Amino acid sequence: DAGVIQSPRHEVTEMGQEVTLRCKPISGHDYLFWYRQTMMRGLELLIYFNNNVPIDDSGMPEDRFSAKMPNASFSTLKIQPSEPRDSAVYFCASSGQGGSYEQYFGPGTRLTVT
Amino acid sequence: AQSVSQHNHHVILSEAASLELGCNYSYGGTVNLFWYVQYPGQHLQLLLKYFSGDPLVKGIKGFEAEFIKSKFSFNLRKPSVQWSDTAEYFCAVKSDDYKLSFGAGTTVTVRA
């Protein structure tokens, strides 16, 4: 299994630009999670999906952030417009429902907004 | 809502020393507990997990953790660390929903 795949691995953009981060979960997993990691705030859960449906988006910082999961094998996290304070590493993770709740993390996308 | 507290922000020790990282959680119901490790520049990887049964759980790379229900604790241990154990360690707890609540993390630096 290739594990959770994220792209791009690094993104540098200017303030005000739209940023789209992508994630492919492990095949067969029906939960998908988006996290943000910064030195100041640590690891924060932004949103999670079950069977492609958003379950809890209470961690999404503001309306500039949106996430979609159009099918079981793909999810996006979009920031529009981006701001320097959005600079962070964004992780996607997936887990299965078979009683084993551990989450498998992708390699992350390091976002820098200048 | 549950919360996870990791006692140490940064631990520095020498190779072959023993390591113990504290983790306490606040939740009175049934919990599933995890320790993750994040090596420099990498993603989080699962070290070990506790669901039920033997409260002493053995994980990868010689790590183990003990669940003490009465103390709401799930401390991580390793008898003899190596330089390659330098990483950040996160304790996490899952309660009734499918979310994991992570602690703030403990940075471990092992000096050769």
mmCIF file of C-alpha atoms in Angstrom:
data_model
loop_
_atom_site.group_PDB
_atom_site.id
_atom_site.type_symbol
_atom_site.label_atom_id
_atom_site.label_comp_id
_atom_site.label_asym_id
_atom_site.label_seq_id
_atom_site.Cartn_x
_atom_site.Cartn_y
_atom_site.Cartn_z
ATOM 1 C CA ASP A 1 0.000 0.000 0.000
ATOM 2 C CA ALA A 2 1.334 3.433 -0.912
ATOM 3 C CA GLY A 3 0.002 5.030 2.238
ATOM 4 C CA VAL A 4 -1.635 8.433 2.371
ATOM 5 C CA ILE A 5 -0.500 10.580 -0.510
ATOM 6 C CA GLN A 6 -0.394 14.354 -0.377
ATOM 7 C CA SER A 7 0.503 16.921 -2.972
ATOM 8 C CA PRO A 8 2.247 19.196 -3.337
ATOM 9 C CA ARG A 9 4.918 18.534 -0.713
ATOM 10 C CA HIS A 10 5.927 22.167 -0.668
ATOM 11 C CA GLU A 11 3.996 25.240 -1.710
ATOM 12 C CA VAL A 12 5.191 28.806 -1.684
ATOM 13 C CA THR A 13 2.675 31.439 -2.607
ATOM 14 C CA GLU A 14 1.992 35.106 -2.204
ATOM 15 C CA MET A 15 -0.581 36.544 0.123
ATOM 16 C CA GLY A 16 -3.976 36.731 -1.510
ATOM 17 C CA GLN A 17 -3.475 33.764 -3.797
ATOM 18 C CA GLU A 18 -5.609 30.653 -3.742
ATOM 19 C CA VAL A 19 -3.962 27.485 -2.473
ATOM 20 C CA THR A 20 -5.251 23.949 -2.997
ATOM 21 C CA LEU A 21 -3.830 21.014 -1.098
ATOM 22 C CA ARG A 22 -4.620 17.472 -2.165
ATOM 23 C CA CYS A 23 -4.895 14.159 -0.407
ATOM 24 C CA LYS A 24 -5.437 10.568 -1.419
ATOM 25 C CA PRO A 25 -6.313 8.348 1.556
ATOM 26 C CA ILE A 26 -5.397 4.722 1.960
ATOM 27 C CA SER A 27 -7.704 2.569 -0.130
ATOM 28 C CA GLY A 28 -10.586 1.196 1.929
ATOM 29 C CA HIS A 29 -10.309 3.776 4.678
ATOM 30 C CA ASP A 30 -13.555 5.632 5.239
ATOM 31 C CA TYR A 31 -12.332 8.401 7.526
ATOM 32 C CA LEU A 32 -10.214 11.291 6.343
ATOM 33 C CA PHE A 33 -8.759 14.029 8.531
ATOM 34 C CA TRP A 34 -7.065 17.336 7.776
ATOM 35 C CA TYR A 35 -4.620 18.739 10.363
ATOM 36 C CA ARG A 36 -2.480 21.826 10.581
ATOM 37 C CA GLN A 37 0.815 21.854 12.494
ATOM 38 C CA THR A 38 2.606 24.984 13.635
ATOM 39 C CA MET A 39 5.203 25.668 16.287
ATOM 40 C CA MET A 40 2.843 27.952 18.152
ATOM 41 C CA ARG A 41 -0.332 25.887 18.116
ATOM 42 C CA GLY A 42 0.941 22.347 17.664
ATOM 43 C CA LEU A 43 -1.236 19.835 15.816
ATOM 44 C CA GLU A 44 -4.786 21.044 15.173
ATOM 45 C CA LEU A 45 -7.630 19.075 13.612
ATOM 46 C CA LEU A 46 -9.293 21.195 10.955
ATOM 47 C CA ILE A 47 -12.000 18.917 9.586
ATOM 48 C CA TYR A 48 -12.806 15.264 9.133
ATOM 49 C CA PHE A 49 -14.940 13.247 6.753
ATOM 50 C CA ASN A 50 -16.688 9.913 7.012
ATOM 51 C CA ASN A 51 -17.703 8.237 3.773
ATOM 52 C CA ASN A 52 -16.984 11.492 1.925
ATOM 53 C CA VAL A 53 -19.312 13.499 4.176
ATOM 54 C CA PRO A 54 -17.910 16.270 6.408
ATOM 55 C CA ILE A 55 -18.637 15.336 10.000
ATOM 56 C CA ASP A 56 -16.921 18.019 12.038
ATOM 57 C CA ASP A 57 -15.465 21.223 10.632
ATOM 58 C CA SER A 58 -15.289 23.078 13.926
ATOM 59 C CA GLY A 59 -11.530 23.335 13.621
ATOM 60 C CA MET A 60 -11.602 25.230 10.332
ATOM 61 C CA PRO A 61 -10.195 28.618 11.281
ATOM 62 C CA GLU A 62 -12.380 30.823 9.117
ATOM 63 C CA ASP A 63 -14.347 31.069 5.906
ATOM 64 C CA ARG A 64 -11.187 31.350 3.872
ATOM 65 C CA PHE A 65 -10.715 27.623 4.446
ATOM 66 C CA SER A 66 -12.822 25.017 2.714
ATOM 67 C CA ALA A 67 -12.512 21.263 2.249
ATOM 68 C CA LYS A 68 -14.177 18.801 -0.062
ATOM 69 C CA MET A 69 -14.173 15.089 -0.598
ATOM 70 C CA PRO A 70 -15.836 14.375 -3.936
ATOM 71 C CA ASN A 71 -15.088 10.645 -3.749
ATOM 72 C CA ALA A 72 -13.522 8.036 -1.516
ATOM 73 C CA SER A 73 -10.068 8.465 -2.945
ATOM 74 C CA PHE A 74 -9.599 12.216 -3.068
ATOM 75 C CA SER A 75 -9.914 15.261 -0.867
ATOM 76 C CA THR A 76 -8.889 18.883 -1.168
ATOM 77 C CA LEU A 77 -8.251 21.651 1.316
ATOM 78 C CA LYS A 78 -8.494 25.106 -0.190
ATOM 79 C CA ILE A 79 -7.427 28.443 1.242
ATOM 80 C CA GLN A 80 -8.716 31.515 -0.545
ATOM 81 C CA PRO A 81 -7.326 34.105 -0.101
ATOM 82 C CA SER A 82 -4.177 32.906 1.651
ATOM 83 C CA GLU A 83 -2.463 34.932 4.372
ATOM 84 C CA PRO A 84 1.021 34.700 5.905
ATOM 85 C CA ARG A 85 -0.451 33.325 9.137
ATOM 86 C CA ASP A 86 -1.636 30.277 7.170
ATOM 87 C CA SER A 87 1.973 29.173 6.805
ATOM 88 C CA ALA A 88 2.184 25.721 8.364
ATOM 89 C CA VAL A 89 2.506 22.053 7.578
ATOM 90 C CA TYR A 90 -0.831 20.559 6.593
ATOM 91 C CA PHE A 91 -1.274 16.837 7.166
ATOM 92 C CA CYS A 92 -3.915 14.541 5.837
ATOM 93 C CA ALA A 93 -4.647 11.298 7.674
ATOM 94 C CA SER A 94 -6.997 8.396 7.098
ATOM 95 C CA SER A 95 -8.370 5.568 9.169
ATOM 96 C CA GLY A 96 -10.602 2.558 8.717
ATOM 97 C CA GLN A 97 -13.723 1.551 10.560
ATOM 98 C CA GLY A 98 -12.687 -1.975 11.310
ATOM 99 C CA GLY A 99 -12.266 -1.322 15.017
ATOM 100 C CA SER A 100 -8.734 -0.082 14.660
ATOM 101 C CA TYR A 101 -8.894 3.652 15.080
ATOM 102 C CA GLU A 102 -5.324 4.635 14.514
ATOM 103 C CA GLN A 103 -4.821 7.272 11.897
ATOM 104 C CA TYR A 104 -2.252 6.984 9.156
ATOM 105 C CA PHE A 105 -0.649 10.261 8.250
ATOM 106 C CA GLY A 106 0.549 11.510 4.913
ATOM 107 C CA PRO A 107 3.909 13.232 4.431
ATOM 108 C CA GLY A 108 2.350 16.676 4.739
ATOM 109 C CA THR A 109 2.379 19.829 2.649
ATOM 110 C CA ARG A 110 4.612 22.616 3.871
ATOM 111 C CA LEU A 111 2.867 25.852 2.962
ATOM 112 C CA THR A 112 4.648 29.177 3.005
ATOM 113 C CA VAL A 113 2.643 32.318 2.318
ATOM 114 C CA THR A 114 4.769 35.415 1.752
ATOM 115 C CA ALA B 1 -14.405 17.352 25.642
ATOM 116 C CA GLN B 2 -11.350 15.311 26.353
ATOM 117 C CA SER B 3 -7.898 16.812 26.665
ATOM 118 C CA VAL B 4 -4.418 15.376 26.668
ATOM 119 C CA SER B 5 -1.558 16.714 28.732
ATOM 120 C CA GLN B 6 2.088 15.888 28.137
ATOM 121 C CA HIS B 7 4.222 16.861 31.071
ATOM 122 C CA ASN B 8 7.516 17.589 29.397
ATOM 123 C CA HIS B 9 8.041 19.989 26.544
ATOM 124 C CA HIS B 10 11.661 19.058 25.862
ATOM 125 C CA VAL B 11 13.729 16.177 27.178
ATOM 126 C CA ILE B 12 17.473 15.915 26.613
ATOM 127 C CA LEU B 13 19.324 12.752 27.448
ATOM 128 C CA SER B 14 22.346 10.689 26.494
ATOM 129 C CA GLU B 15 22.425 7.487 24.529
ATOM 130 C CA ALA B 16 21.655 4.381 26.587
ATOM 131 C CA ALA B 17 19.720 6.417 29.135
ATOM 132 C CA SER B 18 16.180 5.401 29.977
ATOM 133 C CA LEU B 19 13.274 7.473 28.751
ATOM 134 C CA GLU B 20 9.863 8.048 30.243
ATOM 135 C CA LEU B 21 7.370 10.526 28.833
ATOM 136 C CA GLY B 22 4.268 11.375 30.765
ATOM 137 C CA CYS B 23 0.780 11.595 29.315
ATOM 138 C CA ASN B 24 -2.467 12.258 31.142
ATOM 139 C CA TYR B 25 -5.908 12.592 29.668
ATOM 140 C CA SER B 26 -9.177 13.869 30.953
ATOM 141 C CA TYR B 27 -12.060 11.659 29.957
ATOM 142 C CA GLY B 28 -14.077 9.360 32.117
ATOM 143 C CA GLY B 29 -15.359 6.952 29.520
ATOM 144 C CA THR B 30 -13.782 4.270 27.405
ATOM 145 C CA VAL B 31 -10.713 5.528 25.617
ATOM 146 C CA ASN B 32 -8.326 4.287 23.015
ATOM 147 C CA LEU B 33 -4.805 5.587 23.542
ATOM 148 C CA PHE B 34 -1.938 6.131 21.143
ATOM 149 C CA TRP B 35 1.633 7.299 20.990
ATOM 150 C CA TYR B 36 2.903 8.744 17.736
ATOM 151 C CA VAL B 37 6.434 9.732 16.803
ATOM 152 C CA GLN B 38 7.493 12.419 14.361
ATOM 153 C CA TYR B 39 11.109 12.296 13.228
ATOM 154 C CA PRO B 40 12.623 15.564 12.026
ATOM 155 C CA GLY B 41 11.001 16.659 8.803
ATOM 156 C CA GLN B 42 8.726 13.640 8.621
ATOM 157 C CA HIS B 43 5.094 12.791 9.258
ATOM 158 C CA LEU B 44 3.594 11.224 12.343
ATOM 159 C CA GLN B 45 3.977 7.464 12.664
ATOM 160 C CA LEU B 46 2.243 5.190 15.115
ATOM 161 C CA LEU B 47 4.486 3.819 17.879
ATOM 162 C CA LEU B 48 1.901 1.863 19.819
ATOM 163 C CA LYS B 49 -1.730 1.796 20.814
ATOM 164 C CA TYR B 50 -3.944 0.601 23.632
ATOM 165 C CA PHE B 51 -7.527 -0.535 23.156
ATOM 166 C CA SER B 52 -8.180 -3.070 25.872
ATOM 167 C CA GLY B 53 -6.617 -5.992 27.688
ATOM 168 C CA ASP B 54 -3.078 -5.967 29.041
ATOM 169 C CA PRO B 55 -2.376 -2.411 30.187
ATOM 170 C CA LEU B 56 1.295 -2.790 29.303
ATOM 171 C CA VAL B 57 1.569 -2.293 25.582
ATOM 172 C CA LYS B 58 4.652 -2.976 23.522
ATOM 173 C CA GLY B 59 5.265 -1.060 20.334
ATOM 174 C CA ILE B 60 7.885 -0.709 17.676
ATOM 175 C CA LYS B 61 11.542 0.163 18.201
ATOM 176 C CA GLY B 62 11.613 -1.040 21.803
ATOM 177 C CA PHE B 63 9.004 1.370 23.115
ATOM 178 C CA GLU B 64 6.319 0.407 25.585
ATOM 179 C CA ALA B 65 3.551 2.231 27.401
ATOM 180 C CA GLU B 66 1.492 1.510 30.465
ATOM 181 C CA PHE B 67 -2.150 2.411 30.824
ATOM 182 C CA ILE B 68 -3.094 3.210 34.413
ATOM 183 C CA LYS B 69 -6.817 3.820 34.410
ATOM 184 C CA SER B 70 -6.966 5.135 37.972
ATOM 185 C CA LYS B 71 -4.418 7.802 37.135
ATOM 186 C CA PHE B 72 -5.756 8.588 33.651
ATOM 187 C CA SER B 73 -2.223 8.086 32.432
ATOM 188 C CA PHE B 74 -0.512 6.428 29.494
ATOM 189 C CA ASN B 75 3.212 6.947 29.930
ATOM 190 C CA LEU B 76 5.723 6.000 27.272
ATOM 191 C CA ARG B 77 8.982 4.285 28.149
ATOM 192 C CA LYS B 78 12.124 2.986 26.563
ATOM 193 C CA PRO B 79 14.866 1.382 28.665
ATOM 194 C CA SER B 80 17.790 2.497 26.516
ATOM 195 C CA VAL B 81 17.511 5.224 23.933
ATOM 196 C CA GLN B 82 19.541 5.651 20.783
ATOM 197 C CA TRP B 83 20.538 8.750 18.898
ATOM 198 C CA SER B 84 17.958 7.801 16.258
ATOM 199 C CA ASP B 85 15.174 8.228 18.829
ATOM 200 C CA THR B 86 15.585 11.972 18.545
ATOM 201 C CA ALA B 87 12.105 13.067 17.548
ATOM 202 C CA GLU B 88 8.887 14.617 18.753
ATOM 203 C CA TYR B 89 6.481 12.324 20.554
ATOM 204 C CA PHE B 90 2.732 12.830 20.699
ATOM 205 C CA CYS B 91 0.215 11.188 22.962
ATOM 206 C CA ALA B 92 -3.335 10.955 21.612
ATOM 207 C CA VAL B 93 -6.689 9.758 22.878
ATOM 208 C CA LYS B 94 -9.819 8.732 21.010
ATOM 209 C CA SER B 95 -13.082 8.891 22.871
ATOM 210 C CA ASP B 96 -16.608 8.496 21.581
ATOM 211 C CA ASP B 97 -16.218 9.952 18.146
ATOM 212 C CA TYR B 98 -13.549 9.180 15.601
ATOM 213 C CA LYS B 99 -11.395 12.184 16.355
ATOM 214 C CA LEU B 100 -8.052 11.938 18.070
ATOM 215 C CA SER B 101 -7.104 14.562 20.627
ATOM 216 C CA PHE B 102 -3.359 15.120 20.582
ATOM 217 C CA GLY B 103 -1.123 16.404 23.315
ATOM 218 C CA ALA B 104 1.218 19.301 22.654
ATOM 219 C CA GLY B 105 4.107 16.929 22.026
ATOM 220 C CA THR B 106 7.436 16.292 23.731
ATOM 221 C CA THR B 107 10.657 16.915 21.880
ATOM 222 C CA VAL B 108 13.287 14.320 22.743
ATOM 223 C CA THR B 109 16.907 15.027 21.964
ATOM 224 C CA VAL B 110 19.346 12.166 22.385
ATOM 225 C CA ARG B 111 22.986 13.138 22.566
ATOM 226 C CA ALA B 112 25.533 10.688 21.206
#
